[in-house]
mmCIF file of C-alpha atoms and ligand atoms in Angstrom:
data_model
loop_
_atom_site.group_PDB
_atom_site.id
_atom_site.type_symbol
_atom_site.label_atom_id
_atom_site.label_comp_id
_atom_site.label_asym_id
_atom_site.label_seq_id
_atom_site.Cartn_x
_atom_site.Cartn_y
_atom_site.Cartn_z
ATOM 1 C CA MET A 1 -54.538 -7.128 32.000
ATOM 2 C CA ASP A 2 -54.385 -4.389 34.619
ATOM 3 C CA ALA A 3 -52.370 -1.314 35.537
ATOM 4 C CA SER A 4 -50.043 -3.085 37.994
ATOM 5 C CA THR A 5 -49.123 -5.797 35.463
ATOM 6 C CA LEU A 6 -48.576 -3.138 32.790
ATOM 7 C CA SER A 7 -46.496 -0.872 35.038
ATOM 8 C CA PRO A 8 -43.119 -2.676 34.642
ATOM 9 C CA ILE A 9 -43.789 -3.398 30.952
ATOM 10 C CA LEU A 10 -44.532 0.248 30.166
ATOM 11 C CA GLY A 11 -41.956 1.664 32.593
ATOM 12 C CA LEU A 12 -44.591 3.872 34.256
ATOM 13 C CA PRO A 13 -46.002 3.977 37.801
ATOM 14 C CA TYR A 14 -49.316 2.133 37.959
ATOM 15 C CA GLU A 15 -51.089 5.365 39.001
ATOM 16 C CA ALA A 16 -50.197 6.725 35.541
ATOM 17 C CA ILE A 17 -51.935 3.854 33.686
ATOM 18 C CA GLN A 18 -55.595 3.165 32.956
ATOM 19 C CA TYR A 19 -56.480 -0.101 31.210
ATOM 20 C CA HIS A 20 -59.995 -0.760 29.888
ATOM 21 C CA PRO A 21 -61.081 -4.004 28.197
ATOM 22 C CA THR A 22 -63.628 -1.976 26.180
ATOM 23 C CA THR A 23 -64.249 1.715 25.744
ATOM 24 C CA GLY A 24 -65.599 4.143 23.166
ATOM 25 C CA SER A 25 -62.382 6.070 22.521
ATOM 26 C CA THR A 26 -59.244 6.115 24.675
ATOM 27 C CA ASN A 27 -58.766 9.762 23.620
ATOM 28 C CA ASP A 28 -62.060 10.688 25.322
ATOM 29 C CA LEU A 29 -60.997 8.981 28.559
ATOM 30 C CA ALA A 30 -57.570 10.605 28.401
ATOM 31 C CA LEU A 31 -59.038 14.096 27.814
ATOM 32 C CA ALA A 32 -61.339 13.594 30.802
ATOM 33 C CA TRP A 33 -58.440 12.374 32.975
ATOM 34 C CA LEU A 34 -56.311 15.323 31.855
ATOM 35 C CA GLU A 35 -58.996 17.707 33.075
ATOM 36 C CA LYS A 36 -59.079 15.877 36.415
ATOM 37 C CA GLY A 37 -55.307 16.341 36.890
ATOM 38 C CA ALA A 38 -53.514 13.427 35.178
ATOM 39 C CA PRO A 39 -49.719 13.883 35.269
ATOM 40 C CA ASP A 40 -47.415 14.370 32.270
ATOM 41 C CA ILE A 41 -46.837 10.892 30.695
ATOM 42 C CA ALA A 42 -49.976 9.138 31.848
ATOM 43 C CA ILE A 43 -51.583 6.627 29.487
ATOM 44 C CA VAL A 44 -54.999 5.134 28.754
ATOM 45 C CA LEU A 45 -55.197 1.798 26.921
ATOM 46 C CA ALA A 46 -58.088 -0.266 25.654
ATOM 47 C CA ASP A 47 -58.318 -3.702 24.089
ATOM 48 C CA LEU A 48 -61.419 -2.796 22.068
ATOM 49 C CA GLN A 49 -62.679 0.638 21.015
ATOM 50 C CA THR A 50 -66.291 0.939 19.945
ATOM 51 C CA ALA A 51 -66.032 4.572 18.761
ATOM 52 C CA GLY A 52 -62.355 5.028 17.881
ATOM 53 C CA ARG A 53 -61.725 8.334 16.156
ATOM 54 C CA GLY A 54 -59.484 9.345 13.282
ATOM 55 C CA ARG A 55 -58.826 12.882 12.105
ATOM 56 C CA LEU A 56 -61.506 15.125 10.575
ATOM 57 C CA GLY A 57 -64.338 13.040 12.009
ATOM 58 C CA ARG A 58 -63.156 9.779 10.435
ATOM 59 C CA LYS A 59 -63.387 6.416 12.222
ATOM 60 C CA TRP A 60 -60.549 4.298 13.563
ATOM 61 C CA ILE A 61 -61.237 0.581 13.876
ATOM 62 C CA THR A 62 -59.699 -1.274 16.850
ATOM 63 C CA ARG A 63 -60.496 -4.965 17.069
ATOM 64 C CA PRO A 64 -59.865 -6.882 20.336
ATOM 65 C CA GLY A 65 -56.669 -8.809 21.039
ATOM 66 C CA SER A 66 -54.860 -7.705 17.895
ATOM 67 C CA ALA A 67 -53.953 -4.025 18.122
ATOM 68 C CA ILE A 68 -52.748 -1.216 20.334
ATOM 69 C CA ALA A 69 -55.160 1.584 21.111
ATOM 70 C CA ALA A 70 -53.552 4.016 23.538
ATOM 71 C CA SER A 71 -53.721 7.693 24.443
ATOM 72 C CA LEU A 72 -50.703 9.360 25.988
ATOM 73 C CA ILE A 73 -51.316 12.438 28.131
ATOM 74 C CA LEU A 74 -48.730 15.211 28.027
ATOM 75 C CA ARG A 75 -48.426 18.522 29.800
ATOM 76 C CA PRO A 76 -46.209 20.422 27.360
ATOM 77 C CA THR A 77 -43.552 22.785 28.707
ATOM 78 C CA ALA A 78 -43.642 26.490 27.795
ATOM 79 C CA GLU A 79 -41.132 25.822 24.988
ATOM 80 C CA GLU A 80 -43.102 22.823 23.649
ATOM 81 C CA ARG A 81 -46.324 24.861 23.554
ATOM 82 C CA GLY A 82 -45.010 26.712 20.511
ATOM 83 C CA GLN A 83 -44.544 23.412 18.680
ATOM 84 C CA LEU A 84 -47.705 21.459 19.317
ATOM 85 C CA ALA A 85 -48.025 20.510 15.622
ATOM 86 C CA LEU A 86 -44.806 18.515 15.905
ATOM 87 C CA PHE A 87 -46.038 16.089 18.565
ATOM 88 C CA SER A 88 -47.834 13.818 16.106
ATOM 89 C CA PRO A 89 -44.783 13.387 13.835
ATOM 90 C CA LEU A 90 -42.738 12.889 17.012
ATOM 91 C CA ALA A 91 -45.004 9.974 17.936
ATOM 92 C CA ALA A 92 -44.649 8.549 14.409
ATOM 93 C CA LEU A 93 -40.874 8.969 14.431
ATOM 94 C CA ALA A 94 -40.605 7.180 17.787
ATOM 95 C CA LEU A 95 -42.564 4.221 16.397
ATOM 96 C CA CYS A 96 -40.381 4.114 13.271
ATOM 97 C CA GLU A 97 -37.249 4.012 15.424
ATOM 98 C CA VAL A 98 -38.621 1.068 17.432
ATOM 99 C CA LEU A 99 -39.652 -0.849 14.300
ATOM 100 C CA GLU A 100 -36.209 -0.276 12.785
ATOM 101 C CA SER A 101 -34.181 -1.252 15.846
ATOM 102 C CA SER A 102 -36.342 -4.101 17.180
ATOM 103 C CA PHE A 103 -37.588 -5.691 13.940
ATOM 104 C CA LYS A 104 -35.256 -4.411 11.194
ATOM 105 C CA LEU A 105 -38.243 -3.004 9.306
ATOM 106 C CA ALA A 106 -38.110 0.057 7.040
ATOM 107 C CA PRO A 107 -41.186 2.092 8.036
ATOM 108 C CA GLN A 108 -42.029 5.421 6.443
ATOM 109 C CA ILE A 109 -44.105 8.366 7.608
ATOM 110 C CA LYS A 110 -46.899 9.512 5.341
ATOM 111 C CA TRP A 111 -47.059 13.200 6.152
ATOM 112 C CA PRO A 112 -48.052 14.289 8.654
ATOM 113 C CA ASN A 113 -48.010 11.194 10.785
ATOM 114 C CA ASP A 114 -49.282 7.860 9.451
ATOM 115 C CA VAL A 115 -46.714 5.069 9.781
ATOM 116 C CA LEU A 116 -46.528 2.921 6.650
ATOM 117 C CA LEU A 117 -44.925 -0.422 5.868
ATOM 118 C CA ASP A 118 -44.591 -1.105 2.140
ATOM 119 C CA GLU A 119 -46.848 1.919 1.556
ATOM 120 C CA ARG A 120 -49.661 0.491 3.673
ATOM 121 C CA LYS A 121 -50.870 2.095 6.885
ATOM 122 C CA THR A 122 -50.029 0.232 10.079
ATOM 123 C CA CYS A 123 -50.429 3.083 12.571
ATOM 124 C CA GLY A 124 -52.616 6.173 12.850
ATOM 125 C CA ILE A 125 -52.142 9.056 15.264
ATOM 126 C CA LEU A 126 -54.651 11.627 16.511
ATOM 127 C CA VAL A 127 -53.482 14.496 18.728
ATOM 128 C CA GLU A 128 -56.097 16.499 20.604
ATOM 129 C CA ALA A 129 -55.621 19.421 22.969
ATOM 130 C CA SER A 130 -57.569 20.415 26.046
ATOM 131 C CA TRP A 131 -58.035 24.126 26.736
ATOM 132 C CA ILE A 132 -59.337 25.487 30.014
ATOM 133 C CA GLY A 133 -60.323 29.166 29.894
ATOM 134 C CA GLY A 134 -57.957 29.928 27.012
ATOM 135 C CA ASN A 135 -55.038 28.093 28.646
ATOM 136 C CA LEU A 136 -53.647 24.826 27.371
ATOM 137 C CA ALA A 137 -54.264 22.150 30.010
ATOM 138 C CA GLY A 138 -52.422 19.525 27.997
ATOM 139 C CA ILE A 139 -52.555 17.304 24.962
ATOM 140 C CA VAL A 140 -53.484 13.718 24.262
ATOM 141 C CA ILE A 141 -51.640 11.672 21.653
ATOM 142 C CA GLY A 142 -53.894 8.846 20.500
ATOM 143 C CA ILE A 143 -52.070 6.045 18.741
ATOM 144 C CA GLY A 144 -53.567 3.018 17.043
ATOM 145 C CA ILE A 145 -51.170 0.309 15.846
ATOM 146 C CA ASN A 146 -52.252 -2.742 13.877
ATOM 147 C CA ILE A 147 -50.299 -5.691 15.267
ATOM 148 C CA ALA A 148 -51.893 -9.020 14.252
ATOM 149 C CA ALA A 149 -53.814 -9.854 11.063
ATOM 150 C CA ASP A 150 -57.217 -9.474 12.758
ATOM 151 C CA SER A 151 -56.532 -5.762 13.315
ATOM 152 C CA VAL A 152 -56.611 -4.903 9.604
ATOM 153 C CA PRO A 153 -60.057 -3.639 8.618
ATOM 154 C CA PRO A 154 -61.712 -4.841 5.394
ATOM 155 C CA ALA A 155 -60.693 -2.834 2.318
ATOM 156 C CA GLU A 156 -64.171 -1.315 1.920
ATOM 157 C CA ASP A 157 -63.731 0.515 5.274
ATOM 158 C CA LEU A 158 -60.446 2.116 4.201
ATOM 159 C CA LEU A 159 -59.433 5.285 2.365
ATOM 160 C CA PHE A 160 -55.834 4.076 2.089
ATOM 161 C CA PRO A 161 -54.416 0.493 2.056
ATOM 162 C CA ALA A 162 -53.710 -0.984 5.511
ATOM 163 C CA THR A 163 -51.439 -3.625 6.941
ATOM 164 C CA CYS A 164 -50.278 -4.927 10.331
ATOM 165 C CA LEU A 165 -46.830 -5.379 11.873
ATOM 166 C CA GLU A 166 -46.910 -9.165 12.049
ATOM 167 C CA ALA A 167 -47.436 -9.371 8.275
ATOM 168 C CA HIS A 168 -43.967 -7.863 7.964
ATOM 169 C CA THR A 169 -42.091 -9.437 10.884
ATOM 170 C CA GLY A 170 -43.357 -12.962 10.279
ATOM 171 C CA SER A 171 -43.241 -13.481 14.051
ATOM 172 C CA ILE A 172 -45.616 -12.741 16.911
ATOM 173 C CA ILE A 173 -45.241 -9.347 18.578
ATOM 174 C CA GLU A 174 -45.924 -8.815 22.271
ATOM 175 C CA ARG A 175 -48.078 -5.711 21.894
ATOM 176 C CA PHE A 176 -47.654 -4.223 25.386
ATOM 177 C CA ALA A 177 -43.866 -4.624 25.217
ATOM 178 C CA LEU A 178 -43.968 -2.797 21.879
ATOM 179 C CA LEU A 179 -45.967 0.006 23.489
ATOM 180 C CA GLY A 180 -43.335 0.189 26.272
ATOM 181 C CA SER A 181 -40.579 0.523 23.652
ATOM 182 C CA TRP A 182 -42.564 3.256 21.892
ATOM 183 C CA LEU A 183 -42.963 5.183 25.159
ATOM 184 C CA GLU A 184 -39.241 4.943 25.792
ATOM 185 C CA ALA A 185 -38.374 6.097 22.245
ATOM 186 C CA PHE A 186 -40.911 8.927 22.501
ATOM 187 C CA GLN A 187 -39.406 10.228 25.726
ATOM 188 C CA ARG A 188 -35.870 9.918 24.332
ATOM 189 C CA ARG A 189 -36.823 11.985 21.251
ATOM 190 C CA ARG A 190 -39.009 14.543 23.043
ATOM 191 C CA PRO A 191 -36.137 16.981 23.826
ATOM 192 C CA ASP A 192 -35.367 17.122 20.055
ATOM 193 C CA LEU A 193 -38.788 18.579 19.218
ATOM 194 C CA GLY A 194 -38.309 21.490 16.812
ATOM 195 C CA ARG A 195 -34.541 20.953 16.476
ATOM 196 C CA PRO A 196 -32.895 20.413 13.065
ATOM 197 C CA GLU A 197 -32.120 16.763 13.922
ATOM 198 C CA PHE A 198 -35.816 16.146 14.530
ATOM 199 C CA ARG A 199 -36.794 17.547 11.118
ATOM 200 C CA ARG A 200 -33.988 15.544 9.456
ATOM 201 C CA ALA A 201 -34.986 12.283 11.152
ATOM 202 C CA TRP A 202 -38.614 12.841 10.113
ATOM 203 C CA GLN A 203 -37.764 13.807 6.535
ATOM 204 C CA ASN A 204 -35.418 10.806 6.164
ATOM 205 C CA ARG A 205 -38.444 8.595 6.655
ATOM 206 C CA LEU A 206 -40.913 10.652 4.635
ATOM 207 C CA ALA A 207 -43.033 8.501 2.329
ATOM 208 C CA PHE A 208 -43.358 9.548 -1.339
ATOM 209 C CA LEU A 209 -40.378 11.949 -1.071
ATOM 210 C CA GLU A 210 -39.543 13.362 -4.527
ATOM 211 C CA ARG A 211 -42.543 11.557 -5.950
ATOM 212 C CA GLY A 212 -45.683 12.914 -7.531
ATOM 213 C CA VAL A 213 -48.626 13.387 -5.171
ATOM 214 C CA LYS A 214 -52.000 15.025 -5.068
ATOM 215 C CA ILE A 215 -52.774 17.331 -2.141
ATOM 216 C CA ILE A 216 -56.444 17.898 -1.494
ATOM 217 C CA PRO A 217 -57.093 20.955 0.695
ATOM 218 C CA THR A 218 -60.556 20.823 2.307
ATOM 219 C CA GLY A 219 -62.972 22.746 0.122
ATOM 220 C CA SER A 220 -60.390 23.665 -2.574
ATOM 221 C CA PRO A 221 -59.284 22.031 -5.826
ATOM 222 C CA PRO A 222 -56.425 19.497 -5.627
ATOM 223 C CA VAL A 223 -52.811 20.579 -6.095
ATOM 224 C CA PHE A 224 -50.446 18.258 -7.984
ATOM 225 C CA GLY A 225 -46.733 18.300 -7.357
ATOM 226 C CA THR A 226 -43.646 16.601 -6.012
ATOM 227 C CA ILE A 227 -42.870 16.269 -2.308
ATOM 228 C CA GLU A 228 -39.726 18.257 -1.458
ATOM 229 C CA GLY A 229 -39.696 17.662 2.293
ATOM 230 C CA VAL A 230 -40.969 19.122 5.551
ATOM 231 C CA ALA A 231 -40.333 22.579 6.994
ATOM 232 C CA ASP A 232 -39.118 23.196 10.569
ATOM 233 C CA ASN A 233 -42.684 24.046 11.598
ATOM 234 C CA GLY A 234 -43.972 20.710 10.238
ATOM 235 C CA ASN A 235 -45.531 22.049 7.022
ATOM 236 C CA LEU A 236 -45.317 19.852 3.926
ATOM 237 C CA LEU A 237 -43.261 21.409 1.118
ATOM 238 C CA LEU A 238 -44.563 20.628 -2.348
ATOM 239 C CA ARG A 239 -43.063 21.710 -5.692
ATOM 240 C CA ASP A 240 -46.115 22.415 -7.809
ATOM 241 C CA GLN A 241 -46.426 21.993 -11.568
ATOM 242 C CA GLN A 242 -45.296 25.598 -12.089
ATOM 243 C CA GLY A 243 -42.088 24.818 -10.163
ATOM 244 C CA GLN A 244 -43.111 26.910 -7.138
ATOM 245 C CA ILE A 245 -42.754 25.594 -3.586
ATOM 246 C CA GLN A 246 -46.054 25.553 -1.729
ATOM 247 C CA ALA A 247 -46.351 24.844 2.000
ATOM 248 C CA PHE A 248 -49.312 22.963 3.464
ATOM 249 C CA GLN A 249 -50.344 22.814 7.084
ATOM 250 C CA ALA A 250 -51.465 19.502 8.596
ATOM 251 C CA GLY A 251 -55.070 19.216 9.604
ATOM 252 C CA ASP A 252 -56.867 20.599 6.581
ATOM 253 C CA VAL A 253 -55.414 18.617 3.671
ATOM 254 C CA HIS A 254 -55.301 15.031 2.390
ATOM 255 C CA LEU A 255 -52.277 13.545 0.654
ATOM 256 C CA ARG A 256 -52.512 10.839 -1.987
ATOM 257 C CA PRO A 257 -49.666 9.344 -4.050
ATOM 258 C CA LEU A 258 -50.212 9.421 -7.817
HETATM 259 C C1 BT5 B 1 -55.868 8.424 12.025
HETATM 260 O O1 BT5 B 1 -56.827 9.203 11.452
HETATM 261 O O2 BT5 B 1 -55.159 7.666 11.430
HETATM 262 C C2 BT5 B 1 -55.816 8.562 13.538
HETATM 263 C C3 BT5 B 1 -56.148 7.283 14.219
HETATM 264 C C4 BT5 B 1 -55.960 7.401 15.711
HETATM 265 C C5 BT5 B 1 -56.455 6.185 16.416
HETATM 266 C C6 BT5 B 1 -56.131 6.208 17.882
HETATM 267 S S1 BT5 B 1 -56.473 4.684 18.640
HETATM 268 C C7 BT5 B 1 -56.299 5.378 20.196
HETATM 269 C C8 BT5 B 1 -56.907 6.748 20.139
HETATM 270 N N1 BT5 B 1 -58.335 6.738 20.435
HETATM 271 C C9 BT5 B 1 -59.063 7.156 19.385
HETATM 272 O O3 BT5 B 1 -60.306 7.251 19.374
HETATM 273 N N2 BT5 B 1 -58.243 7.440 18.355
HETATM 274 C C10 BT5 B 1 -56.856 7.266 18.708
HETATM 275 P P1 BT5 B 1 -56.998 9.410 9.893
HETATM 276 O O4 BT5 B 1 -55.680 9.794 9.285
HETATM 277 O O5 BT5 B 1 -58.137 10.327 9.762
HETATM 278 O O6 BT5 B 1 -57.352 7.993 9.344
HETATM 279 C C11 BT5 B 1 -58.624 7.448 9.502
HETATM 280 C C12 BT5 B 1 -58.823 6.487 8.336
HETATM 281 O O7 BT5 B 1 -57.967 5.356 8.529
HETATM 282 C C13 BT5 B 1 -60.219 5.901 8.266
HETATM 283 O O8 BT5 B 1 -61.064 6.738 7.530
HETATM 284 C C14 BT5 B 1 -59.983 4.575 7.572
HETATM 285 O O9 BT5 B 1 -59.894 4.745 6.166
HETATM 286 C C15 BT5 B 1 -58.594 4.188 8.059
HETATM 287 N N3 BT5 B 1 -58.604 3.217 9.157
HETATM 288 C C16 BT5 B 1 -59.507 3.029 10.138
HETATM 289 N N4 BT5 B 1 -59.119 2.064 10.978
HETATM 290 C C17 BT5 B 1 -57.929 1.617 10.507
HETATM 291 C C18 BT5 B 1 -57.005 0.625 10.934
HETATM 292 N N5 BT5 B 1 -57.202 -0.102 12.033
HETATM 293 N N6 BT5 B 1 -55.887 0.451 10.183
HETATM 294 C C19 BT5 B 1 -55.636 1.188 9.073
HETATM 295 N N7 BT5 B 1 -56.470 2.130 8.619
HETATM 296 C C20 BT5 B 1 -57.600 2.349 9.337
#
C-alpha cells in the first residue's frame, strides 16, 4: 500500500497521505508532520503500531492486516477553536453514520467517544493538540477501528469488552474504503460542530442512556447515577442518587455501566 494507491480511495491528494507499514504511534507522526506544516485534512496511516496510545497513558493495540490505525490532522478555524472537545465525538458520530448507512449496524457512542457494537468497543479515538508558543498549531484525531477478528485483543488486555466490525457484518470489509467513507462523513458533519443538530445526533446514539452507570473521576470517589444526556459543550449529564444533575468533563473521568 502507498499514498498514490490510497489517494483515490481516501479522496485526498497523495501529498496529504502518509502510509507506514509499521510505526510506534500514528499520532506521534501526525503531530510531527503538523509542526512541519501539514495541511488541514492530512492523514497518517499504519498497518501495525508498536506503541499505540489510548487516553490517560493507556495502550491501544493495533495488529497488522486487521485494523485501521489512522491520525487525521486538522487546522481548526477560529470558530472551531472554541469547541475542540467536540472533535472526538464528531469523529465517533461520523463512524456511526457510516456503519449505519453502509452496513445497517446500530452502533452506539460510549461517552465521550468510544464506538460500541452490542456494548463492545470496536473503535477508540484519541485527540491531541499541538501548541506552538501558546498558539494552537492544530489537532490530531487518532482513530483505531477493529475490522477483522485478529484485531480484537485478548480479554486480559482490556478494561472494557471489545469486538470487531466483521463479527457484526458477517462479511469482509475493505478497511481503506471504510476509512475513505469515514473521512467523507467527518467532513460532511464538521460544519455542524457545536450546533443543536450535532448534540442531538450524538445523544441519539449515546450508549447507556437513562441507565445506571458509575462515573469514576480521577482521584475522587465514584458517583452513581443515571445518564441524562450530553450538554452542548460535550459534558456528560448524570442524574445522581440525590436527583441532582451533575456535569462531567471528558478527559478526567471513566464511565462504567452498572
Ligand atoms: C482509546 O483510548 O480508546 C483511544 C485509542 C486511540 C487509538 C488510535 S490508533 C491511531 C492513533 N495512534 C495512536 O497511538 N492512538 C490512536 P482509551 O479510551 O484510553 O482506551 C484504551 C483501552 O482500550 C486500553 O486500556 C484497553 O483496555 C482497550 N484497548 C486497547 N486496544 C484495543 C483494541 N484494539 N480494541 C478494543 N479495546 C482496546
